[in-house]
PDB file of C-alpha atoms in Angstrom:
ATOM      1  CA  UNK A   1     -25.483 -85.016 -31.908  1.00 79.00           C
ATOM      2  CA  UNK A   2     -27.725 -82.292 -30.537  1.00 76.00           C
ATOM      3  CA  UNK A   3     -31.117 -81.459 -31.986  1.00 75.00           C
ATOM      4  CA  UNK A   4     -32.546 -78.000 -31.826  1.00 70.00           C
ATOM      5  CA  UNK A   5     -35.369 -78.292 -29.330  1.00 58.00           C
ATOM      6  CA  UNK A   6     -37.694 -75.853 -31.038  1.00 66.00           C
ATOM      7  CA  UNK A   7     -38.776 -76.843 -34.547  1.00 71.00           C
ATOM      8  CA  UNK A   8     -39.230 -74.027 -37.026  1.00 73.00           C
ATOM      9  CA  UNK A   9     -41.875 -73.608 -39.664  1.00 65.00           C
ATOM     10  CA  UNK A  10     -41.044 -71.386 -42.582  1.00 67.00           C
ATOM     11  CA  UNK A  11     -41.789 -73.051 -45.932  1.00 81.00           C
ATOM     12  CA  UNK A  12     -40.707 -70.367 -48.368  1.00 86.00           C
ATOM     13  CA  UNK A  13     -41.416 -71.925 -51.744  1.00 87.00           C
ATOM     14  CA  UNK A  14     -42.424 -75.198 -53.374  1.00 89.00           C
ATOM     15  CA  UNK A  15     -42.139 -76.429 -56.958  1.00 88.00           C
ATOM     16  CA  UNK A  16     -44.030 -79.719 -57.008  1.00 78.00           C
ATOM     17  CA  UNK A  17     -43.243 -80.317 -60.684  1.00 84.00           C
ATOM     18  CA  UNK A  18     -39.517 -80.028 -60.058  1.00 88.00           C
ATOM     19  CA  UNK A  19     -39.902 -81.688 -56.631  1.00 92.00           C
ATOM     20  CA  UNK A  20     -38.067 -78.745 -55.055  1.00 95.00           C
ATOM     21  CA  UNK A  21     -38.832 -77.118 -51.709  1.00 94.00           C
ATOM     22  CA  UNK A  22     -37.250 -74.137 -49.987  1.00 94.00           C
ATOM     23  CA  UNK A  23     -37.574 -73.593 -46.248  1.00 92.00           C
ATOM     24  CA  UNK A  24     -35.858 -72.285 -43.132  1.00 92.00           C
ATOM     25  CA  UNK A  25     -34.172 -75.081 -41.204  1.00 92.00           C
ATOM     26  CA  UNK A  26     -33.372 -72.800 -38.286  1.00 91.00           C
ATOM     27  CA  UNK A  27     -33.949 -69.209 -37.262  1.00 91.00           C
ATOM     28  CA  UNK A  28     -31.431 -66.846 -35.726  1.00 93.00           C
ATOM     29  CA  UNK A  29     -31.970 -65.124 -32.394  1.00 92.00           C
ATOM     30  CA  UNK A  30     -34.688 -67.436 -31.029  1.00 86.00           C
ATOM     31  CA  UNK A  31     -34.162 -69.075 -27.635  1.00 85.00           C
ATOM     32  CA  UNK A  32     -35.099 -72.754 -27.575  1.00 80.00           C
ATOM     33  CA  UNK A  33     -36.259 -74.832 -24.596  1.00 71.00           C
ATOM     34  CA  UNK A  34     -32.643 -75.619 -23.646  1.00 77.00           C
ATOM     35  CA  UNK A  35     -31.743 -71.949 -23.388  1.00 83.00           C
ATOM     36  CA  UNK A  36     -29.753 -71.936 -26.648  1.00 91.00           C
ATOM     37  CA  UNK A  37     -29.730 -69.141 -29.227  1.00 93.00           C
ATOM     38  CA  UNK A  38     -28.157 -69.692 -32.644  1.00 94.00           C
ATOM     39  CA  UNK A  39     -26.389 -66.571 -33.887  1.00 97.00           C
ATOM     40  CA  UNK A  40     -25.743 -65.466 -37.496  1.00 97.00           C
ATOM     41  CA  UNK A  41     -22.555 -67.015 -38.841  1.00 98.00           C
ATOM     42  CA  UNK A  42     -22.921 -70.238 -36.846  1.00 97.00           C
ATOM     43  CA  UNK A  43     -23.405 -72.280 -40.044  1.00 98.00           C
ATOM     44  CA  UNK A  44     -20.901 -70.464 -42.275  1.00 98.00           C
ATOM     45  CA  UNK A  45     -17.930 -72.800 -41.845  1.00 98.00           C
ATOM     46  CA  UNK A  46     -19.914 -76.044 -41.862  1.00 98.00           C
ATOM     47  CA  UNK A  47     -21.632 -75.045 -45.117  1.00 98.00           C
ATOM     48  CA  UNK A  48     -18.264 -74.250 -46.689  1.00 98.00           C
ATOM     49  CA  UNK A  49     -16.796 -77.586 -45.580  1.00 97.00           C
ATOM     50  CA  UNK A  50     -19.772 -79.955 -46.013  1.00 98.00           C
ATOM     51  CA  UNK A  51     -22.523 -78.046 -47.821  1.00 98.00           C
ATOM     52  CA  UNK A  52     -23.907 -79.025 -51.241  1.00 97.00           C
ATOM     53  CA  UNK A  53     -21.302 -76.966 -53.107  1.00 95.00           C
ATOM     54  CA  UNK A  54     -18.316 -78.226 -51.090  1.00 97.00           C
ATOM     55  CA  UNK A  55     -15.845 -80.984 -51.946  1.00 95.00           C
ATOM     56  CA  UNK A  56     -17.448 -83.295 -49.384  1.00 95.00           C
ATOM     57  CA  UNK A  57     -21.225 -82.746 -49.275  1.00 97.00           C
ATOM     58  CA  UNK A  58     -22.424 -84.520 -46.145  1.00 96.00           C
ATOM     59  CA  UNK A  59     -25.384 -82.558 -44.771  1.00 98.00           C
ATOM     60  CA  UNK A  60     -28.564 -84.620 -45.166  1.00 97.00           C
ATOM     61  CA  UNK A  61     -32.252 -83.775 -45.504  1.00 97.00           C
ATOM     62  CA  UNK A  62     -34.014 -86.291 -43.249  1.00 96.00           C
ATOM     63  CA  UNK A  63     -37.504 -87.134 -42.059  1.00 93.00           C
ATOM     64  CA  UNK A  64     -38.014 -86.903 -38.279  1.00 89.00           C
ATOM     65  CA  UNK A  65     -34.234 -87.022 -37.604  1.00 91.00           C
ATOM     66  CA  UNK A  66     -34.237 -90.610 -38.862  1.00 92.00           C
ATOM     67  CA  UNK A  67     -30.969 -91.373 -40.677  1.00 93.00           C
ATOM     68  CA  UNK A  68     -32.684 -94.218 -42.537  1.00 92.00           C
ATOM     69  CA  UNK A  69     -35.240 -91.872 -44.078  1.00 94.00           C
ATOM     70  CA  UNK A  70     -33.536 -89.438 -46.444  1.00 95.00           C
ATOM     71  CA  UNK A  71     -36.177 -87.142 -47.937  1.00 96.00           C
ATOM     72  CA  UNK A  72     -34.101 -85.271 -50.443  1.00 96.00           C
ATOM     73  CA  UNK A  73     -30.805 -83.782 -51.528  1.00 97.00           C
ATOM     74  CA  UNK A  74     -29.820 -80.219 -50.681  1.00 97.00           C
ATOM     75  CA  UNK A  75     -28.885 -78.108 -53.681  1.00 96.00           C
ATOM     76  CA  UNK A  76     -28.277 -74.979 -51.626  1.00 97.00           C
ATOM     77  CA  UNK A  77     -27.722 -74.052 -47.985  1.00 98.00           C
ATOM     78  CA  UNK A  78     -27.207 -70.387 -47.175  1.00 97.00           C
ATOM     79  CA  UNK A  79     -27.483 -68.030 -44.228  1.00 97.00           C
ATOM     80  CA  UNK A  80     -29.645 -64.950 -44.687  1.00 95.00           C
ATOM     81  CA  UNK A  81     -30.739 -62.374 -42.082  1.00 94.00           C
ATOM     82  CA  UNK A  82     -33.576 -64.649 -40.900  1.00 93.00           C
ATOM     83  CA  UNK A  83     -31.784 -67.978 -40.574  1.00 93.00           C
ATOM     84  CA  UNK A  84     -30.615 -71.076 -42.406  1.00 94.00           C
ATOM     85  CA  UNK A  85     -32.325 -71.120 -45.807  1.00 93.00           C
ATOM     86  CA  UNK A  86     -32.428 -74.624 -47.316  1.00 94.00           C
ATOM     87  CA  UNK A  87     -33.255 -75.706 -50.863  1.00 95.00           C
ATOM     88  CA  UNK A  88     -33.850 -79.422 -51.394  1.00 95.00           C
ATOM     89  CA  UNK A  89     -34.876 -81.650 -54.280  1.00 96.00           C
ATOM     90  CA  UNK A  90     -37.226 -84.285 -52.851  1.00 96.00           C
ATOM     91  CA  UNK A  91     -36.420 -87.914 -53.693  1.00 96.00           C
ATOM     92  CA  UNK A  92     -38.635 -89.779 -56.161  1.00 95.00           C
ATOM     93  CA  UNK A  93     -39.751 -92.312 -53.541  1.00 94.00           C
ATOM     94  CA  UNK A  94     -42.967 -93.055 -51.644  1.00 93.00           C
ATOM     95  CA  UNK A  95     -41.646 -91.118 -48.651  1.00 93.00           C
ATOM     96  CA  UNK A  96     -40.758 -88.291 -51.019  1.00 94.00           C
ATOM     97  CA  UNK A  97     -44.225 -88.277 -52.596  1.00 94.00           C
ATOM     98  CA  UNK A  98     -45.822 -88.110 -49.149  1.00 93.00           C
ATOM     99  CA  UNK A  99     -43.447 -85.326 -48.151  1.00 92.00           C
ATOM    100  CA  UNK A 100     -44.419 -83.226 -51.175  1.00 92.00           C
ATOM    101  CA  UNK A 101     -48.104 -83.714 -50.335  1.00 91.00           C
ATOM    102  CA  UNK A 102     -47.523 -82.637 -46.726  1.00 90.00           C
ATOM    103  CA  UNK A 103     -45.426 -79.668 -47.843  1.00 90.00           C
ATOM    104  CA  UNK A 104     -48.241 -78.581 -50.153  1.00 89.00           C
ATOM    105  CA  UNK A 105     -50.564 -78.650 -47.125  1.00 87.00           C
ATOM    106  CA  UNK A 106     -48.015 -76.756 -44.970  1.00 86.00           C
ATOM    107  CA  UNK A 107     -47.848 -79.546 -42.383  1.00 87.00           C
ATOM    108  CA  UNK A 108     -44.087 -79.628 -41.856  1.00 88.00           C
ATOM    109  CA  UNK A 109     -41.834 -77.787 -39.462  1.00 86.00           C
ATOM    110  CA  UNK A 110     -38.026 -78.075 -39.459  1.00 89.00           C
ATOM    111  CA  UNK A 111     -35.292 -78.882 -36.989  1.00 90.00           C
ATOM    112  CA  UNK A 112     -31.495 -79.180 -37.223  1.00 93.00           C
ATOM    113  CA  UNK A 113     -29.096 -81.837 -35.921  1.00 93.00           C
ATOM    114  CA  UNK A 114     -25.646 -80.481 -35.057  1.00 94.00           C
ATOM    115  CA  UNK A 115     -22.544 -80.555 -32.860  1.00 95.00           C
ATOM    116  CA  UNK A 116     -21.554 -77.409 -30.984  1.00 96.00           C
ATOM    117  CA  UNK A 117     -18.054 -76.159 -31.866  1.00 97.00           C
ATOM    118  CA  UNK A 118     -18.038 -72.710 -30.223  1.00 98.00           C
ATOM    119  CA  UNK A 119     -20.464 -71.202 -27.730  1.00 97.00           C
ATOM    120  CA  UNK A 120     -20.605 -68.448 -25.131  1.00 96.00           C
ATOM    121  CA  UNK A 121     -22.750 -68.176 -22.027  1.00 95.00           C
ATOM    122  CA  UNK A 122     -24.675 -65.011 -21.217  1.00 93.00           C
ATOM    123  CA  UNK A 123     -25.384 -64.952 -17.479  1.00 90.00           C
ATOM    124  CA  UNK A 124     -26.803 -61.445 -17.295  1.00 89.00           C
ATOM    125  CA  UNK A 125     -29.813 -63.053 -15.661  1.00 89.00           C
ATOM    126  CA  UNK A 126     -28.380 -65.696 -13.244  1.00 88.00           C
ATOM    127  CA  UNK A 127     -31.768 -67.405 -13.013  1.00 87.00           C
ATOM    128  CA  UNK A 128     -32.047 -67.725 -16.780  1.00 88.00           C
ATOM    129  CA  UNK A 129     -28.569 -68.183 -18.336  1.00 91.00           C
ATOM    130  CA  UNK A 130     -28.538 -68.283 -22.121  1.00 93.00           C
ATOM    131  CA  UNK A 131     -25.997 -70.020 -24.335  1.00 95.00           C
ATOM    132  CA  UNK A 132     -25.126 -68.294 -27.602  1.00 96.00           C
ATOM    133  CA  UNK A 133     -24.146 -70.816 -30.272  1.00 96.00           C
ATOM    134  CA  UNK A 134     -21.386 -69.232 -32.358  1.00 98.00           C
ATOM    135  CA  UNK A 135     -20.205 -72.127 -34.537  1.00 98.00           C
ATOM    136  CA  UNK A 136     -21.924 -75.423 -35.290  1.00 97.00           C
ATOM    137  CA  UNK A 137     -21.133 -78.561 -37.253  1.00 97.00           C
ATOM    138  CA  UNK A 138     -24.351 -79.301 -39.086  1.00 97.00           C
ATOM    139  CA  UNK A 139     -25.146 -82.957 -39.729  1.00 97.00           C
ATOM    140  CA  UNK A 140     -28.710 -82.813 -40.963  1.00 96.00           C
ATOM    141  CA  UNK A 141     -31.884 -80.794 -41.325  1.00 95.00           C
ATOM    142  CA  UNK A 142     -35.147 -82.662 -40.708  1.00 93.00           C
ATOM    143  CA  UNK A 143     -38.720 -82.187 -41.778  1.00 92.00           C
ATOM    144  CA  UNK A 144     -40.753 -82.844 -38.628  1.00 89.00           C
ATOM    145  CA  UNK A 145     -44.357 -82.746 -37.449  1.00 79.00           C
ATOM    146  CA  UNK A 146     -45.849 -81.696 -34.124  1.00 61.00           C
ATOM    147  CA  UNK A 147     -46.806 -85.250 -33.257  1.00 49.00           C
ATOM    148  CA  UNK A 148     -43.207 -86.491 -33.441  1.00 46.00           C
ATOM    149  CA  UNK A 149     -41.702 -83.799 -31.225  1.00 40.00           C
ATOM    150  CA  UNK A 150     -41.430 -83.535 -27.453  1.00 38.00           C
ATOM    151  CA  UNK A 151     -42.711 -79.976 -27.594  1.00 39.00           C
ATOM    152  CA  UNK A 152     -46.431 -79.520 -28.179  1.00 38.00           C
ATOM    153  CA  UNK A 153     -48.707 -76.504 -28.490  1.00 40.00           C
ATOM    154  CA  UNK A 154     -49.412 -76.902 -24.760  1.00 40.00           C
ATOM    155  CA  UNK A 155     -45.881 -76.249 -23.468  1.00 39.00           C
ATOM    156  CA  UNK A 156     -46.224 -73.790 -20.619  1.00 38.00           C
ATOM    157  CA  UNK A 157     -49.915 -73.290 -21.243  1.00 39.00           C
ATOM    158  CA  UNK A 158     -50.880 -73.335 -17.573  1.00 40.00           C
ATOM    159  CA  UNK A 159     -48.778 -70.243 -17.045  1.00 41.00           C
ATOM    160  CA  UNK A 160     -50.238 -68.418 -20.030  1.00 44.00           C
ATOM    161  CA  UNK A 161     -52.650 -65.551 -19.582  1.00 52.00           C
ATOM    162  CA  UNK A 162     -56.197 -66.098 -20.906  1.00 52.00           C
ATOM    163  CA  UNK A 163     -55.523 -64.151 -24.104  1.00 55.00           C
ATOM    164  CA  UNK A 164     -52.654 -66.512 -24.973  1.00 50.00           C
ATOM    165  CA  UNK A 165     -54.783 -69.586 -24.261  1.00 50.00           C
ATOM    166  CA  UNK A 166     -57.447 -68.319 -26.621  1.00 51.00           C
ATOM    167  CA  UNK A 167     -54.842 -67.801 -29.345  1.00 57.00           C
ATOM    168  CA  UNK A 168     -53.718 -71.363 -28.603  1.00 60.00           C
ATOM    169  CA  UNK A 169     -57.186 -72.594 -29.568  1.00 69.00           C
ATOM    170  CA  UNK A 170     -56.874 -70.684 -32.841  1.00 74.00           C
ATOM    171  CA  UNK A 171     -53.531 -72.368 -33.547  1.00 71.00           C
ATOM    172  CA  UNK A 172     -55.001 -75.815 -32.888  1.00 74.00           C
ATOM    173  CA  UNK A 173     -58.001 -75.071 -35.100  1.00 78.00           C
ATOM    174  CA  UNK A 174     -55.665 -74.017 -37.904  1.00 79.00           C
ATOM    175  CA  UNK A 175     -53.662 -77.220 -37.507  1.00 79.00           C
ATOM    176  CA  UNK A 176     -56.884 -79.229 -37.469  1.00 79.00           C
ATOM    177  CA  UNK A 177     -57.940 -77.737 -40.808  1.00 82.00           C
ATOM    178  CA  UNK A 178     -54.628 -78.775 -42.359  1.00 83.00           C
ATOM    179  CA  UNK A 179     -54.995 -82.323 -41.023  1.00 83.00           C
ATOM    180  CA  UNK A 180     -58.512 -82.542 -42.479  1.00 79.00           C
ATOM    181  CA  UNK A 181     -57.106 -81.711 -45.905  1.00 83.00           C
ATOM    182  CA  UNK A 182     -54.290 -84.254 -45.530  1.00 86.00           C
ATOM    183  CA  UNK A 183     -56.678 -87.057 -44.572  1.00 82.00           C
ATOM    184  CA  UNK A 184     -58.821 -86.320 -47.607  1.00 82.00           C
ATOM    185  CA  UNK A 185     -55.984 -86.664 -50.114  1.00 80.00           C
ATOM    186  CA  UNK A 186     -56.353 -90.455 -50.248  1.00 79.00           C
ATOM    187  CA  UNK A 187     -52.933 -91.091 -51.785  1.00 84.00           C
ATOM    188  CA  UNK A 188     -50.593 -91.257 -48.808  1.00 89.00           C
ATOM    189  CA  UNK A 189     -48.825 -94.288 -47.342  1.00 90.00           C
ATOM    190  CA  UNK A 190     -50.390 -96.111 -44.407  1.00 90.00           C
ATOM    191  CA  UNK A 191     -47.460 -95.071 -42.224  1.00 86.00           C
ATOM    192  CA  UNK A 192     -48.128 -91.423 -43.018  1.00 88.00           C
ATOM    193  CA  UNK A 193     -51.810 -91.767 -42.140  1.00 87.00           C
ATOM    194  CA  UNK A 194     -50.776 -93.429 -38.876  1.00 85.00           C
ATOM    195  CA  UNK A 195     -48.550 -90.449 -38.095  1.00 83.00           C
ATOM    196  CA  UNK A 196     -51.446 -88.083 -38.786  1.00 84.00           C
ATOM    197  CA  UNK A 197     -53.657 -90.168 -36.501  1.00 79.00           C
ATOM    198  CA  UNK A 198     -51.037 -89.939 -33.741  1.00 79.00           C
ATOM    199  CA  UNK A 199     -51.044 -86.188 -34.128  1.00 79.00           C
ATOM    200  CA  UNK A 200     -54.835 -86.168 -33.946  1.00 75.00           C
ATOM    201  CA  UNK A 201     -54.638 -87.871 -30.557  1.00 75.00           C
ATOM    202  CA  UNK A 202     -52.096 -85.257 -29.490  1.00 73.00           C
ATOM    203  CA  UNK A 203     -54.503 -82.537 -30.577  1.00 73.00           C
ATOM    204  CA  UNK A 204     -57.269 -84.224 -28.607  1.00 71.00           C
ATOM    205  CA  UNK A 205     -55.144 -83.918 -25.473  1.00 71.00           C
ATOM    206  CA  UNK A 206     -54.408 -80.315 -26.338  1.00 66.00           C
ATOM    207  CA  UNK A 207     -58.089 -79.451 -26.729  1.00 67.00           C
ATOM    208  CA  UNK A 208     -58.982 -81.068 -23.433  1.00 69.00           C
ATOM    209  CA  UNK A 209     -56.225 -79.162 -21.692  1.00 63.00           C
ATOM    210  CA  UNK A 210     -57.236 -75.835 -23.169  1.00 60.00           C
ATOM    211  CA  UNK A 211     -60.930 -76.277 -22.534  1.00 59.00           C
ATOM    212  CA  UNK A 212     -60.529 -77.481 -18.937  1.00 59.00           C
ATOM    213  CA  UNK A 213     -58.273 -74.609 -17.850  1.00 54.00           C
ATOM    214  CA  UNK A 214     -60.199 -71.894 -15.970  1.00 55.00           C
ATOM    215  CA  UNK A 215     -60.267 -68.518 -17.675  1.00 51.00           C
ATOM    216  CA  UNK A 216     -60.433 -65.278 -15.698  1.00 52.00           C
ATOM    217  CA  UNK A 217     -60.165 -62.555 -18.320  1.00 51.00           C
ATOM    218  CA  UNK A 218     -62.288 -59.483 -18.781  1.00 49.00           C
ATOM    219  CA  UNK A 219     -65.843 -60.157 -19.843  1.00 50.00           C
ATOM    220  CA  UNK A 220     -65.430 -59.565 -23.596  1.00 51.00           C
ATOM    221  CA  UNK A 221     -62.634 -62.164 -23.765  1.00 49.00           C
ATOM    222  CA  UNK A 222     -64.572 -64.592 -21.582  1.00 49.00           C
ATOM    223  CA  UNK A 223     -67.522 -64.362 -23.956  1.00 46.00           C
ATOM    224  CA  UNK A 224     -65.249 -65.235 -26.874  1.00 45.00           C
ATOM    225  CA  UNK A 225     -63.937 -68.234 -24.930  1.00 42.00           C
ATOM    226  CA  UNK A 226     -67.426 -69.558 -24.252  1.00 45.00           C
ATOM    227  CA  UNK A 227     -68.277 -69.362 -27.930  1.00 46.00           C
ATOM    228  CA  UNK A 228     -65.075 -71.083 -29.039  1.00 45.00           C
ATOM    229  CA  UNK A 229     -65.186 -74.115 -26.749  1.00 44.00           C
ATOM    230  CA  UNK A 230     -68.230 -75.943 -28.183  1.00 46.00           C
ATOM    231  CA  UNK A 231     -66.880 -75.312 -31.692  1.00 51.00           C
ATOM    232  CA  UNK A 232     -63.542 -76.916 -30.789  1.00 50.00           C
ATOM    233  CA  UNK A 233     -65.243 -79.945 -29.255  1.00 52.00           C
ATOM    234  CA  UNK A 234     -67.439 -80.361 -32.317  1.00 56.00           C
ATOM    235  CA  UNK A 235     -64.519 -80.036 -34.714  1.00 53.00           C
ATOM    236  CA  UNK A 236     -62.520 -82.596 -32.746  1.00 52.00           C
ATOM    237  CA  UNK A 237     -65.381 -85.117 -32.731  1.00 57.00           C
ATOM    238  CA  UNK A 238     -65.843 -84.814 -36.502  1.00 58.00           C
ATOM    239  CA  UNK A 239     -62.101 -85.115 -37.083  1.00 52.00           C
ATOM    240  CA  UNK A 240     -61.674 -88.271 -35.004  1.00 54.00           C
ATOM    241  CA  UNK A 241     -64.603 -89.898 -36.795  1.00 58.00           C
ATOM    242  CA  UNK A 242     -62.707 -89.546 -40.075  1.00 53.00           C
ATOM    243  CA  UNK A 243     -59.777 -91.598 -38.799  1.00 50.00           C
TER     244      UNK A 243
END
């Protein structure tokens, strides 16, 4: 089974009372780190054969691609112009309760597990061939976090221009704020807090990498960078003291 290498955010709606969430499990037209692009229509047949309204519903909603951790049951899977839109009723379990809390704080991204049925290579650029995925057999859609994925906010950061690095700091600060809120909830399982702590350590590495990289932008951008760095260090120190 192949996992899509780039997790997608995209929580569209949440009904905590009904324990229902709606999100994009995958987006069309985006190249992942393996050089794959999922095209519209790739999920059509698999949804018809094994989706929630089929005779043999088999597509699971998992946590971190772990087949032993089923988060919920899909009530609808549909392709729209953006991607694979998923609607799931979250299980009434401890894992499910934690998942709803993390969804409410917008801490989840999503990734799909599938088998490729039909694909086509585009070698217009011989140095960067791209595989178009035309038909897939979908096994599962997972709710995932940054800390549990091989990709991090620092992928390719050394090749980024200074403007992109500065926006990377903003992204980490935004993620930090969400983690602060999660740690203050006080009603999550120990395993969930441990996962948040692991992500905090990942963020620590990210901050160090961003702050240590030399910046050579124009003066106005450089001034912004100098102001942001102490703030990031201070935020990180306060955050790690909480855990």
